CSV table of C-alpha atoms in Angstrom, one decimal:
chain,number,residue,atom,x,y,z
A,9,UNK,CA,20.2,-4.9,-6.9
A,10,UNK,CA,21.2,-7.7,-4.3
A,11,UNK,CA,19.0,-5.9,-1.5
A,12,UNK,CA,16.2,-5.5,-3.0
A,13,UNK,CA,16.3,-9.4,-4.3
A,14,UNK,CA,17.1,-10.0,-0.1
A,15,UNK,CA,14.2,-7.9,0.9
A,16,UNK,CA,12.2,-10.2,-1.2
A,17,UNK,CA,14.1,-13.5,-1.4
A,18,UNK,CA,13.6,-14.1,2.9
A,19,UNK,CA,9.7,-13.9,3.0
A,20,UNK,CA,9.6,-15.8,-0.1
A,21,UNK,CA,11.8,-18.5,1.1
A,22,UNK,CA,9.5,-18.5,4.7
A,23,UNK,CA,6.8,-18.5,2.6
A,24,UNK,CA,6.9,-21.9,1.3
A,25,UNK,CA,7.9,-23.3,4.3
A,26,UNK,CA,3.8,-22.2,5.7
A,27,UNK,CA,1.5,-24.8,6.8
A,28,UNK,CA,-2.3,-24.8,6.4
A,29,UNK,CA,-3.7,-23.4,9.5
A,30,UNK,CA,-0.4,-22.4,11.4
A,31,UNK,CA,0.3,-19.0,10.5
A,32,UNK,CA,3.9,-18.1,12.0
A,33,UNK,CA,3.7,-21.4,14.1
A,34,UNK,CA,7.2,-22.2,14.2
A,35,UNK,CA,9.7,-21.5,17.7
A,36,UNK,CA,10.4,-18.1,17.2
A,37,UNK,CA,9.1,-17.4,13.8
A,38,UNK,CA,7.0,-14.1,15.0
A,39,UNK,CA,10.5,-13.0,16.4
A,40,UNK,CA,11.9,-13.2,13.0
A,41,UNK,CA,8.7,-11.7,10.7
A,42,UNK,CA,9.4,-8.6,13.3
A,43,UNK,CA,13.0,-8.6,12.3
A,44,UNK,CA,12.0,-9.3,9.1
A,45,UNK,CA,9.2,-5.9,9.4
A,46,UNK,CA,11.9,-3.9,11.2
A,47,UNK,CA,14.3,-4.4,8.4
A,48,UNK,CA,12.0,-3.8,5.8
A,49,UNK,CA,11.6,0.2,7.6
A,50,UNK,CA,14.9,0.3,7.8
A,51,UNK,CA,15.6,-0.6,4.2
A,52,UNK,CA,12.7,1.6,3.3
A,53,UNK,CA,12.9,4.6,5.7
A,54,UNK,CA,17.1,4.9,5.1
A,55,UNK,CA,17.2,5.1,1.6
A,56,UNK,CA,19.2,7.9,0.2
A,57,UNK,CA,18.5,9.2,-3.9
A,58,UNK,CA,16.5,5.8,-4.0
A,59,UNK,CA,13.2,7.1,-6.5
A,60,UNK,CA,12.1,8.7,-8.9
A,61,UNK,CA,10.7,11.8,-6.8
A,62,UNK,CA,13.8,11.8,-4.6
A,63,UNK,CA,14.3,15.6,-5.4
A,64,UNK,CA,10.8,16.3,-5.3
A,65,UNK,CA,10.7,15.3,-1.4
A,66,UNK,CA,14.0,17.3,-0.9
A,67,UNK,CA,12.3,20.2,-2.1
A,68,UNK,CA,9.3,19.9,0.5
A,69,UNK,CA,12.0,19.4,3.7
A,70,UNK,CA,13.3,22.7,2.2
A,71,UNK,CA,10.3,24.1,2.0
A,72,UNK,CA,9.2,23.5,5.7
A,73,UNK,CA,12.6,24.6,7.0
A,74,UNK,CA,11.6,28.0,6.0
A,75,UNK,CA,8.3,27.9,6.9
A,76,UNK,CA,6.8,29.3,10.0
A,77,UNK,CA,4.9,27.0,12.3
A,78,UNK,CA,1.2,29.1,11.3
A,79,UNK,CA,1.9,28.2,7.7
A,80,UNK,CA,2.3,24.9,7.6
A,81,UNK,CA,-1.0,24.1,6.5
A,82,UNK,CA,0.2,26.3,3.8
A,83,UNK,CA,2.5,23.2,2.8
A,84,UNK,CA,0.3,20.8,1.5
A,85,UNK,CA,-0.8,17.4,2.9
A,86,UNK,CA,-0.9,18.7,7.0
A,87,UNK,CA,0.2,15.6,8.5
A,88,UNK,CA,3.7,15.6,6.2
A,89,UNK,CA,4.1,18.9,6.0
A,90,UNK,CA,4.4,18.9,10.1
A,91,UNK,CA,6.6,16.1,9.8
A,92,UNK,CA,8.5,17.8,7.6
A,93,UNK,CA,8.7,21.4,9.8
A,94,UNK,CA,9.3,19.3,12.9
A,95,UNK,CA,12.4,17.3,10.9
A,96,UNK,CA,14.1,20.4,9.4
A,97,UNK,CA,14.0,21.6,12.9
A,98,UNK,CA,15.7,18.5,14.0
A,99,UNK,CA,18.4,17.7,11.2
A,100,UNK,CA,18.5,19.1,7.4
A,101,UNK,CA,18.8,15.6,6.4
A,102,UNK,CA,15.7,14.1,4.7
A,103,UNK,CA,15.9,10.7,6.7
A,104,UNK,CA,14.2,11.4,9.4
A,105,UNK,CA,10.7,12.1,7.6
A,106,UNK,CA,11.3,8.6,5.3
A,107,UNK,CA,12.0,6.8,8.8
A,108,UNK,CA,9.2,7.7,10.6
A,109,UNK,CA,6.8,7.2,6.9
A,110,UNK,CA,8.4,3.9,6.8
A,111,UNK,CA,7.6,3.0,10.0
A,112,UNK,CA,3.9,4.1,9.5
A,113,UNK,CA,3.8,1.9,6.5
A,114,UNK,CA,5.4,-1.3,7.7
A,115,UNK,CA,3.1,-1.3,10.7
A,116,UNK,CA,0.1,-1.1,8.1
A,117,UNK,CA,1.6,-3.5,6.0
A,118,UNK,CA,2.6,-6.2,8.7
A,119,UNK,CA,-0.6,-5.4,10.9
A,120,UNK,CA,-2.4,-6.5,7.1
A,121,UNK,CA,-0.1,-9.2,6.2
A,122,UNK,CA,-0.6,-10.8,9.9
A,123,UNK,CA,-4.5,-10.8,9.3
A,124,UNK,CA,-4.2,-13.0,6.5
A,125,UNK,CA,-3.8,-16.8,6.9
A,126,UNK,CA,-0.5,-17.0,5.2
A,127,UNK,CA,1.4,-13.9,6.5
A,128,UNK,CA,4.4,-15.0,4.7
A,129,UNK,CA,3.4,-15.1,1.8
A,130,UNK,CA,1.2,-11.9,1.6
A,131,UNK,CA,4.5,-10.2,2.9
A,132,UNK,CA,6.6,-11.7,-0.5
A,133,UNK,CA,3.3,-10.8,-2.5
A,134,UNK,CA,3.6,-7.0,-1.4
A,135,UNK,CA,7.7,-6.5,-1.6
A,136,UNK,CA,8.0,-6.4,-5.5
A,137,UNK,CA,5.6,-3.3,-6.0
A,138,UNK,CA,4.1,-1.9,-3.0
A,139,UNK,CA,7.5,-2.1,-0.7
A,140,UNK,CA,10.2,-1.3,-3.4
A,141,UNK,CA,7.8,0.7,-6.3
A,142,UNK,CA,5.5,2.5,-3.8
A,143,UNK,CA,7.1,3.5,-0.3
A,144,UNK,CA,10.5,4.0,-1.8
A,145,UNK,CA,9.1,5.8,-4.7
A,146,UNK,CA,5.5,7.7,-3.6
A,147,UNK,CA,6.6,8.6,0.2
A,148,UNK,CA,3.1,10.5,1.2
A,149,UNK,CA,1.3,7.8,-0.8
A,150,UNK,CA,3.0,5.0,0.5
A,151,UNK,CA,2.2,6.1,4.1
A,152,UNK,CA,-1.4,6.8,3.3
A,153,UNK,CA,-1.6,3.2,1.8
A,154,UNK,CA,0.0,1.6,4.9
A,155,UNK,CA,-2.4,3.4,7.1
A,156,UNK,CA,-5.3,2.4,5.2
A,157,UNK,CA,-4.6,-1.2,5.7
A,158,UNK,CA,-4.6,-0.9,9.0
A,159,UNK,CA,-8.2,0.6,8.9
A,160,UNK,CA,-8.6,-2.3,6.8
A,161,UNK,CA,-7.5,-4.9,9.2
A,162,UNK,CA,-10.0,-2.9,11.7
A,163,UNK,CA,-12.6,-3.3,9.9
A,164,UNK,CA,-12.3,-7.0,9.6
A,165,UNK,CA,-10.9,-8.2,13.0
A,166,UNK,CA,-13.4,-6.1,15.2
A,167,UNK,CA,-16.2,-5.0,12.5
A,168,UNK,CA,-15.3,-1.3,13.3
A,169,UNK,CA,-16.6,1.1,10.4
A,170,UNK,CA,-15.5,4.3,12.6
A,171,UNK,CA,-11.9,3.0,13.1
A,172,UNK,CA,-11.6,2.2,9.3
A,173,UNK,CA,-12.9,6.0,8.7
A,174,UNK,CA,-10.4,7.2,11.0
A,175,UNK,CA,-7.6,5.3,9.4
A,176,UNK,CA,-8.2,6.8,6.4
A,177,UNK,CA,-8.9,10.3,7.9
A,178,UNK,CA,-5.2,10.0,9.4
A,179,UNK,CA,-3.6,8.4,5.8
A,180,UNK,CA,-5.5,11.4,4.0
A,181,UNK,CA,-3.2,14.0,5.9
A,182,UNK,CA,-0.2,12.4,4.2
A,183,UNK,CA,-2.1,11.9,1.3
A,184,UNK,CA,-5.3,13.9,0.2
A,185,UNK,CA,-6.7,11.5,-2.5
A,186,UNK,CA,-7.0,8.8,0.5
A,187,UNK,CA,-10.5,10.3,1.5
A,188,UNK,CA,-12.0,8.5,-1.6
A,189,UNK,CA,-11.8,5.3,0.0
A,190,UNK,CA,-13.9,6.5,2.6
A,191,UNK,CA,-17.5,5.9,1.1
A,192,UNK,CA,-16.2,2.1,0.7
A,193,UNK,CA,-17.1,1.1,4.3
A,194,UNK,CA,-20.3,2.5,4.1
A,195,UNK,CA,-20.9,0.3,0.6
A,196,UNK,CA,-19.6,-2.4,2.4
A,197,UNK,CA,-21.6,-2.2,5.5
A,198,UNK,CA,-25.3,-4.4,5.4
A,199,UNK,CA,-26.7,-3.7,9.1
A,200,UNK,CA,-27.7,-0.4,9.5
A,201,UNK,CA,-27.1,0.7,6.3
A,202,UNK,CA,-28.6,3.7,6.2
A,203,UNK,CA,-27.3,5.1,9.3
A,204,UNK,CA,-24.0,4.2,8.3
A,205,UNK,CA,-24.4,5.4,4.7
A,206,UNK,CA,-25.4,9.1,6.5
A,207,UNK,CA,-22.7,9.3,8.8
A,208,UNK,CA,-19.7,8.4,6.4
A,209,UNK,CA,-21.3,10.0,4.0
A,210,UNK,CA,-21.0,13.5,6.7
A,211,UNK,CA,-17.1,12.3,7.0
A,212,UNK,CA,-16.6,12.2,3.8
A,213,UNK,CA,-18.2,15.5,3.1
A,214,UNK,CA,-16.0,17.5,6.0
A,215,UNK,CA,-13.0,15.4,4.7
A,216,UNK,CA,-13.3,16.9,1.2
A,217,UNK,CA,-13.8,20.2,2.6
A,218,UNK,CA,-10.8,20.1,5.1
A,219,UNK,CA,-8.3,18.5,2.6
A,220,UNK,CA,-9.2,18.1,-0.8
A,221,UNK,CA,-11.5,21.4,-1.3
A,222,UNK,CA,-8.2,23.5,-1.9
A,223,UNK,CA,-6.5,21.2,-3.9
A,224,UNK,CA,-8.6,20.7,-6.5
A,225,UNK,CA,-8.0,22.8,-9.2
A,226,UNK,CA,-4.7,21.7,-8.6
A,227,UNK,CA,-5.2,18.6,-9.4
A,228,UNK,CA,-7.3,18.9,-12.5
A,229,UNK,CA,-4.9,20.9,-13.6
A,230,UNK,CA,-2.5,18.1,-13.1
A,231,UNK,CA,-4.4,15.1,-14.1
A,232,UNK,CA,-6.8,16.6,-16.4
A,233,UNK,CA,-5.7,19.7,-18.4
A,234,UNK,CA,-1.9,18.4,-18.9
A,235,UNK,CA,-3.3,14.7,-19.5
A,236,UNK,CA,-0.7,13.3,-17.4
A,237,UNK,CA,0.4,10.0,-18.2
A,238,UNK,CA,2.0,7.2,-16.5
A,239,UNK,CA,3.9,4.4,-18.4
A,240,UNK,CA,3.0,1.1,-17.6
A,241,UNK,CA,-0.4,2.4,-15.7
A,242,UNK,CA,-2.2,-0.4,-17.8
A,243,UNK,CA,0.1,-3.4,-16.5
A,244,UNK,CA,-0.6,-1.7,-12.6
A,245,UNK,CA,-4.3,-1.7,-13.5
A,246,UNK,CA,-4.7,-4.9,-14.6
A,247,UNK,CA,-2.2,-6.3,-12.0
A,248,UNK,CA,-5.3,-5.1,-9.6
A,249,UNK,CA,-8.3,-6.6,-12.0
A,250,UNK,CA,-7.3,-10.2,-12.5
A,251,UNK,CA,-7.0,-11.0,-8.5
A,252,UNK,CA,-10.3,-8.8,-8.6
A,253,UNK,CA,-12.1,-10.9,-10.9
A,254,UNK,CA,-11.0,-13.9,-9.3
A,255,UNK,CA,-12.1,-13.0,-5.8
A,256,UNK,CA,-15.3,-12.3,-7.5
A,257,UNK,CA,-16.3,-15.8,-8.7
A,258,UNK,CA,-14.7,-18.0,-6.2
A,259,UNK,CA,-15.4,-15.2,-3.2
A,260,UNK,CA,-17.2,-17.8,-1.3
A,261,UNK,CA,-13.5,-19.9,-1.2
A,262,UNK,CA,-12.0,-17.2,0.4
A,263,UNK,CA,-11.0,-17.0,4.3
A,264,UNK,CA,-13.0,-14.3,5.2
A,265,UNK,CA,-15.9,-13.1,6.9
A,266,UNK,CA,-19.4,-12.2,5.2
A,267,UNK,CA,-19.0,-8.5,6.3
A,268,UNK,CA,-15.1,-8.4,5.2
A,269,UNK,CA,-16.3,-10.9,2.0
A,270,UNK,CA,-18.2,-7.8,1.3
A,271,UNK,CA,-15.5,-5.1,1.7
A,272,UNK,CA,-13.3,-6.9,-0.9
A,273,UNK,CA,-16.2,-7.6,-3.3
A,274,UNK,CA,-16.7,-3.1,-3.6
A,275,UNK,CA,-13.1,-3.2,-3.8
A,276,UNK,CA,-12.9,-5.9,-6.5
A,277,UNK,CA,-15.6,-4.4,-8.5
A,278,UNK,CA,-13.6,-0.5,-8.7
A,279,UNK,CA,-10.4,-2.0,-9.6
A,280,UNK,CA,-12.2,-4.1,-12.3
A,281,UNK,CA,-13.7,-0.5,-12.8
A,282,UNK,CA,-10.3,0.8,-13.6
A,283,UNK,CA,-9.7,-0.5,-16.9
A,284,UNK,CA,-12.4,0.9,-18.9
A,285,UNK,CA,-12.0,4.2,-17.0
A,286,UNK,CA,-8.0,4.1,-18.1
A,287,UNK,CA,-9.3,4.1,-21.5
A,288,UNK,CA,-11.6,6.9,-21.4
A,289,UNK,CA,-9.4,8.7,-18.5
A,290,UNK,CA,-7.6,11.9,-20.2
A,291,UNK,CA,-4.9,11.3,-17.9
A,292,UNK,CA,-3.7,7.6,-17.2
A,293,UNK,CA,-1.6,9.0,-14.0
A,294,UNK,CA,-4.9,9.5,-12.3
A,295,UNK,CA,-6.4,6.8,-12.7
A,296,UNK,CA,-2.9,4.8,-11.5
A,297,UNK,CA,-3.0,6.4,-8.6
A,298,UNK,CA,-6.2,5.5,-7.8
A,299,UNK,CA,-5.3,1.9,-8.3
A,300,UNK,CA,-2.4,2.3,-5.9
A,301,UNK,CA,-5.3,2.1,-2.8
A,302,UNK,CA,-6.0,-1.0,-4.6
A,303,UNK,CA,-2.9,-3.4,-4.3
A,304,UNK,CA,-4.3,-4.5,-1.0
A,305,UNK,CA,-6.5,-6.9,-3.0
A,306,UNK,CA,-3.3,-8.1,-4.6
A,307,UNK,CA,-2.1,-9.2,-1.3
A,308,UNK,CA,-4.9,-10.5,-0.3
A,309,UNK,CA,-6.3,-12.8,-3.0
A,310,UNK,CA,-2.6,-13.9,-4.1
A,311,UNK,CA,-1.5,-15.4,-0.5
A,312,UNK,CA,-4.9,-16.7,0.3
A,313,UNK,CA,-5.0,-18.9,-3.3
A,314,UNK,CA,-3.2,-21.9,-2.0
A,315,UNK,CA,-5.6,-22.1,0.8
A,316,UNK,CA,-8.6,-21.5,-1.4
A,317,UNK,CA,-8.2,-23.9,-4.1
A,318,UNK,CA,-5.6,-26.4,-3.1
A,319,UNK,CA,-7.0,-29.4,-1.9
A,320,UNK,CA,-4.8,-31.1,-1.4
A,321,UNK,CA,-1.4,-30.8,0.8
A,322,UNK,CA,0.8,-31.4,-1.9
A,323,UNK,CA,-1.7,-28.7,-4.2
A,324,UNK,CA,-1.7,-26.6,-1.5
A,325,UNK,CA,2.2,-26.0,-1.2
A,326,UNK,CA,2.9,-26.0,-5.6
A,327,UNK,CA,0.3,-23.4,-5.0
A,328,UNK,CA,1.8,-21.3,-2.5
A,329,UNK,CA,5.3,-21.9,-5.1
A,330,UNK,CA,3.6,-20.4,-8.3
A,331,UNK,CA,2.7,-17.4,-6.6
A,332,UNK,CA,6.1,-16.9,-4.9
A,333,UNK,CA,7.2,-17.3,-8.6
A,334,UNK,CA,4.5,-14.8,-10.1
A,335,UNK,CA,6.0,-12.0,-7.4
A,336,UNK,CA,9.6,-12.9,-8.4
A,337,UNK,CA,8.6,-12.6,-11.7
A,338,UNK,CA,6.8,-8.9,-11.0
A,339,UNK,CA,10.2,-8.3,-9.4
A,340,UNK,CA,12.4,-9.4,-12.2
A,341,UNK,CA,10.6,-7.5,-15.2
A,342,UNK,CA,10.2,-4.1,-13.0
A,343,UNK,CA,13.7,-4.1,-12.3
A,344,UNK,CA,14.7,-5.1,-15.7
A,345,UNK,CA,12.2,-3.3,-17.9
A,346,UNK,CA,10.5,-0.8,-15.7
A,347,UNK,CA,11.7,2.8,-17.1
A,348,UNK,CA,11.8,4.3,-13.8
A,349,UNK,CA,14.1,1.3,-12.3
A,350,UNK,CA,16.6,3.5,-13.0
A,351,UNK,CA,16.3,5.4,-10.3
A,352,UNK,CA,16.2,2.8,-7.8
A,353,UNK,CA,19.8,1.5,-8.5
A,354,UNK,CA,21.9,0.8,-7.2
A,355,UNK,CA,20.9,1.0,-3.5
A,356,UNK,CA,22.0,3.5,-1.2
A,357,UNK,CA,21.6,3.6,2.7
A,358,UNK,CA,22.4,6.4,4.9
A,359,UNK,CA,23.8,3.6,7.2
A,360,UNK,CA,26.4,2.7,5.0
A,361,UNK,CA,27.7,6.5,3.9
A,362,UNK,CA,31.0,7.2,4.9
């Protein structure tokens, strides 16, 4: 368990060392938060039977090394099934696809964390579920999330509705149910609305029909028919709501811009969303999933608190401590009560096989 408590402890530790205004401000502190991101992939990307779908993922690297080139499309979710059929080509190992997944999703993840004002601390907010839980347990998903950040981060720095659609156009090849965050931008979006709202609207349409069409029976099948369920999909939901809720009444506190302000209220009001529609959902998995595209609120809200409300220097630092504490926590009772955890321990590299 000691890396995963390393993976977490060093961005917590930098965390409460911030200061208000001087994000990564220190001599040679963006040299270590990209040590600190390359490690992470590595830790990530080398894992070996770290999950619970570990044979699951060995069964699609089969599957593409007897697969003609033609058929891949065949495979599934086109952008990892070609990483797949180009990897079995390469080595019959299954590291080479989770290295090049974790690298899409710590370059999401650390292009997002470096947009907020405290990147430290949105880094030690994210570790405990989305790092460890999700990209070393949901491979395609975790790649699809990473990627949507980083049409998230687009969307805020330069205001770009088209390069957040295309982010999520890219993370829905490794992932199909990524094309329902789509519409979002469009919600989001108050000049031009209408324009905006007919053109993502076409994207969405063609993105269905490209990648989710076929898969669809499939899926209610899955979700609906067998009424899936996932333990703990409650917790994971209502991890999402509370940050929601509070971004919705103190939004105006919040670093942010009024077109991104706007982004994270649509976001805040479907994962607030979520928890009636777990109760009526026949299938709990479903609507967990969902919530997965979702954590980026987490991030968000959690390491911009201390900035929000504390007023103070002293306020602002306790601050920044209780939520270093509250994702320690997360940590603690995952590892310790999760029933998956199991298959997480202990850790094993490919690095360190003899």
């Amino acid at each position: 368990m000691l890396p995963y408590w390393l993976m977490f402890g060093i961005p917590a530790f930098a965390a409460l060392f911030e200061r208000r205004g001087k994000a990564l401000d220190y001599p040679g502190e963006r040299w270590l938060f990209f040590i600190a991101g390359l490690a992470i992939c590595l830790l990530v990307g080398l894992r070996n039977d770290v999950g619970a779908d570990w044979p699951a993922y060995l069964g699609h690297l089969v599957r593409a090394s007897l697969t003609v080139f033609m058929d891949v499309p065949k495979l599934g979710d086109p952008g990892y099934a070609l990483l797949n059929w180009i990897s079995a080509r390469v080595d019959p190992e299954v590291w080479l696809v989770n290295l090049v997944c974790a690298g899409l999703f710590s370059w999401g993840l650390f292009s997002f964390a470096l947009a907020q004002p405290r990147p430290w601390l949105a880094l030690a907010v994210a570790i405990p579920y989305l790092v460890i839980v999700v990209a070393m347990g949901y491979t395609r998903q975790g790649v699809a999330i990473g990627l949507a950040m980083r049409g998230l981060v687009a969307f805020g720095r330069d205001r770009s509705n088209l390069k957040f659609v295309v982010w999520v156009l890219i993370a829905a090849t490794f992932h199909k149910s990524a094309v329902l965050l789509i519409p979002i931008s469009a919600l989001a979006e108050n000049r031009g609305r209408v324009w905006t709202m007919l053109w993502v609207g076409c994207a969405a349409i063609l993105a269905y029909f490209a990648l989710l069409q076929d898969s669809v029976d499939k899926l209610m099948y899955i979700y609906v028919d067998r009424e899936y369920d996932s333990g703990g999909a409650a917790i994971r939901v209502i991890m999402n709501a509370i940050p929601a809720t509070l971004f919705i009444f103190f939004r105006k506190r919040f670093l942010l811009s009024p077109h991104e302000r706007q982004l994270w209220l649509i976001m805040a009001l479907i994962a607030i969303a979520l928890v009636p529609a777990l109760v009526i959902s026949p299938s709990s998995t479903a609507v967990d999933r969902m919530g997965l595209y979702l954590i980026p609120i987490q991030i968000m809200v959690l390491s911009q608190i201390p900035g929000s409300f504390g007023r103070s220097e002293r306020s602002y630092r306790f601050m920044g401590l209780l939520v270093v504490l509250y994702s320690a926590f997360v940590q603690y009772v995952w590892f310790n009560f999760g029933s998956h955890a199991i298959y997480w321990l202990p850790y094993q590299n490919y690095l360190l096989q003899g």
